[in-house]
PDB file of C-alpha atoms in Angstrom:
ATOM      1  CA  UNK U   1     -38.248 -22.447 -24.505  1.00 52.00           C
ATOM      2  CA  UNK U   2     -35.968 -21.015 -27.030  1.00 57.00           C
ATOM      3  CA  UNK U   3     -33.103 -22.555 -27.717  1.00 59.00           C
ATOM      4  CA  UNK U   4     -31.129 -19.800 -25.731  1.00 63.00           C
ATOM      5  CA  UNK U   5     -32.774 -20.165 -22.605  1.00 66.00           C
ATOM      6  CA  UNK U   6     -32.089 -23.907 -22.188  1.00 75.00           C
ATOM      7  CA  UNK U   7     -28.226 -23.472 -23.053  1.00 81.00           C
ATOM      8  CA  UNK U   8     -25.657 -22.600 -20.099  1.00 79.00           C
ATOM      9  CA  UNK U   9     -23.682 -19.514 -20.423  1.00 69.00           C
ATOM     10  CA  UNK U  10     -19.971 -19.221 -19.637  1.00 69.00           C
ATOM     11  CA  UNK U  11     -19.086 -16.483 -17.927  1.00 67.00           C
ATOM     12  CA  UNK U  12     -15.597 -14.935 -19.043  1.00 74.00           C
ATOM     13  CA  UNK U  13     -14.184 -13.271 -15.892  1.00 82.00           C
ATOM     14  CA  UNK U  14     -10.654 -13.566 -17.477  1.00 85.00           C
ATOM     15  CA  UNK U  15     -11.657 -11.239 -20.412  1.00 85.00           C
ATOM     16  CA  UNK U  16     -14.037  -9.055 -17.775  1.00 88.00           C
ATOM     17  CA  UNK U  17     -10.730  -8.980 -15.606  1.00 91.00           C
ATOM     18  CA  UNK U  18      -8.496  -7.862 -18.615  1.00 92.00           C
ATOM     19  CA  UNK U  19     -10.977  -5.173 -19.677  1.00 93.00           C
ATOM     20  CA  UNK U  20     -11.125  -3.661 -16.050  1.00 96.00           C
ATOM     21  CA  UNK U  21      -7.384  -3.270 -16.136  1.00 97.00           C
ATOM     22  CA  UNK U  22      -7.357  -1.728 -19.200  1.00 96.00           C
ATOM     23  CA  UNK U  23      -9.957   0.622 -18.390  1.00 98.00           C
ATOM     24  CA  UNK U  24      -7.996   1.396 -15.143  1.00 98.00           C
ATOM     25  CA  UNK U  25      -4.869   2.328 -16.959  1.00 98.00           C
ATOM     26  CA  UNK U  26      -6.269   4.310 -19.273  1.00 98.00           C
ATOM     27  CA  UNK U  27      -8.258   6.291 -16.458  1.00 98.00           C
ATOM     28  CA  UNK U  28      -5.280   6.647 -14.819  1.00 99.00           C
ATOM     29  CA  UNK U  29      -3.184   7.580 -17.334  1.00 98.00           C
ATOM     30  CA  UNK U  30      -5.619  10.819 -18.304  1.00 98.00           C
ATOM     31  CA  UNK U  31      -5.467  11.729 -14.621  1.00 98.00           C
ATOM     32  CA  UNK U  32      -1.650  11.994 -14.567  1.00 99.00           C
ATOM     33  CA  UNK U  33      -1.212  13.492 -17.789  1.00 98.00           C
ATOM     34  CA  UNK U  34      -3.794  16.234 -17.297  1.00 98.00           C
ATOM     35  CA  UNK U  35      -1.650  16.983 -14.074  1.00 98.00           C
ATOM     36  CA  UNK U  36       1.185  17.318 -16.470  1.00 98.00           C
ATOM     37  CA  UNK U  37       2.636  14.274 -15.572  1.00 98.00           C
ATOM     38  CA  UNK U  38       4.580  11.680 -17.840  1.00 99.00           C
ATOM     39  CA  UNK U  39       2.351   8.896 -17.498  1.00 98.00           C
ATOM     40  CA  UNK U  40       4.834   6.118 -18.275  1.00 98.00           C
ATOM     41  CA  UNK U  41       7.115   7.419 -16.140  1.00 98.00           C
ATOM     42  CA  UNK U  42       4.709   7.519 -13.288  1.00 98.00           C
ATOM     43  CA  UNK U  43       2.870   4.216 -13.954  1.00 98.00           C
ATOM     44  CA  UNK U  44       6.527   2.590 -14.534  1.00 98.00           C
ATOM     45  CA  UNK U  45       7.587   3.977 -10.870  1.00 98.00           C
ATOM     46  CA  UNK U  46       4.709   2.819  -9.189  1.00 98.00           C
ATOM     47  CA  UNK U  47       4.858  -0.827 -10.904  1.00 98.00           C
ATOM     48  CA  UNK U  48       8.454  -1.152  -9.781  1.00 97.00           C
ATOM     49  CA  UNK U  49       8.203   0.246  -6.296  1.00 97.00           C
ATOM     50  CA  UNK U  50       4.553  -0.576  -5.532  1.00 96.00           C
ATOM     51  CA  UNK U  51       4.723   3.245  -4.078  1.00 98.00           C
ATOM     52  CA  UNK U  52       1.369   4.995  -4.679  1.00 98.00           C
ATOM     53  CA  UNK U  53       2.913   7.941  -4.326  1.00 98.00           C
ATOM     54  CA  UNK U  54       3.854   7.688  -8.015  1.00 98.00           C
ATOM     55  CA  UNK U  55       0.033   8.295  -8.908  1.00 98.00           C
ATOM     56  CA  UNK U  56      -1.718  11.459  -8.331  1.00 98.00           C
ATOM     57  CA  UNK U  57      -4.851  11.586  -6.126  1.00 98.00           C
ATOM     58  CA  UNK U  58      -6.337  13.581  -8.804  1.00 98.00           C
ATOM     59  CA  UNK U  59      -9.594  12.144 -10.128  1.00 97.00           C
ATOM     60  CA  UNK U  60      -9.220   9.495  -7.149  1.00 98.00           C
ATOM     61  CA  UNK U  61      -6.481   7.822  -9.419  1.00 98.00           C
ATOM     62  CA  UNK U  62      -4.047   6.317  -6.786  1.00 98.00           C
ATOM     63  CA  UNK U  63      -7.360   4.625  -5.248  1.00 98.00           C
ATOM     64  CA  UNK U  64      -8.264   3.482  -8.801  1.00 98.00           C
ATOM     65  CA  UNK U  65      -4.929   1.683  -9.368  1.00 98.00           C
ATOM     66  CA  UNK U  66      -4.812   0.371  -5.983  1.00 98.00           C
ATOM     67  CA  UNK U  67      -8.085  -1.527  -6.720  1.00 97.00           C
ATOM     68  CA  UNK U  68      -6.232  -4.044  -8.866  1.00 96.00           C
ATOM     69  CA  UNK U  69      -3.125  -6.343  -7.820  1.00 96.00           C
ATOM     70  CA  UNK U  70      -0.119  -4.810  -9.313  1.00 97.00           C
ATOM     71  CA  UNK U  71       1.040  -8.038 -10.558  1.00 96.00           C
ATOM     72  CA  UNK U  72      -2.134  -8.496 -12.380  1.00 96.00           C
ATOM     73  CA  UNK U  73      -1.423  -4.952 -14.249  1.00 97.00           C
ATOM     74  CA  UNK U  74       2.310  -6.394 -15.047  1.00 97.00           C
ATOM     75  CA  UNK U  75       0.657  -9.524 -16.502  1.00 95.00           C
ATOM     76  CA  UNK U  76      -1.795  -7.727 -18.799  1.00 95.00           C
ATOM     77  CA  UNK U  77       0.985  -5.480 -20.047  1.00 96.00           C
ATOM     78  CA  UNK U  78       3.194  -8.070 -20.726  1.00 96.00           C
ATOM     79  CA  UNK U  79       0.288 -10.206 -22.670  1.00 94.00           C
ATOM     80  CA  UNK U  80      -0.736  -7.253 -24.504  1.00 92.00           C
ATOM     81  CA  UNK U  81       2.626  -6.189 -25.557  1.00 93.00           C
ATOM     82  CA  UNK U  82       3.252  -9.978 -26.635  1.00 94.00           C
ATOM     83  CA  UNK U  83       0.310 -10.424 -28.297  1.00 91.00           C
ATOM     84  CA  UNK U  84       1.002  -7.021 -30.456  1.00 87.00           C
ATOM     85  CA  UNK U  85       4.307  -8.647 -31.420  1.00 79.00           C
ATOM     86  CA  UNK U  86       2.604 -11.900 -33.070  1.00 75.00           C
TER      87      UNK U  86
END
């Protein structure tokens, strides 16, 4: 057996979750901008109020953003901002 076949693989769920959140934000941003909305304002309104009406249903963006908890999006945004500042 090869060394790779006998080693235990480590599943990095945190990295997968972070990547998923980034992809969701990108998708929703693009949908909002295609409809002529300011994506920063609309996403901020949603994150502050938890009101999905801030997110257009265009390209299923509203359902997509609701597939992840709001606090997880906020955590990822704060983490990304702080990592960028280091």
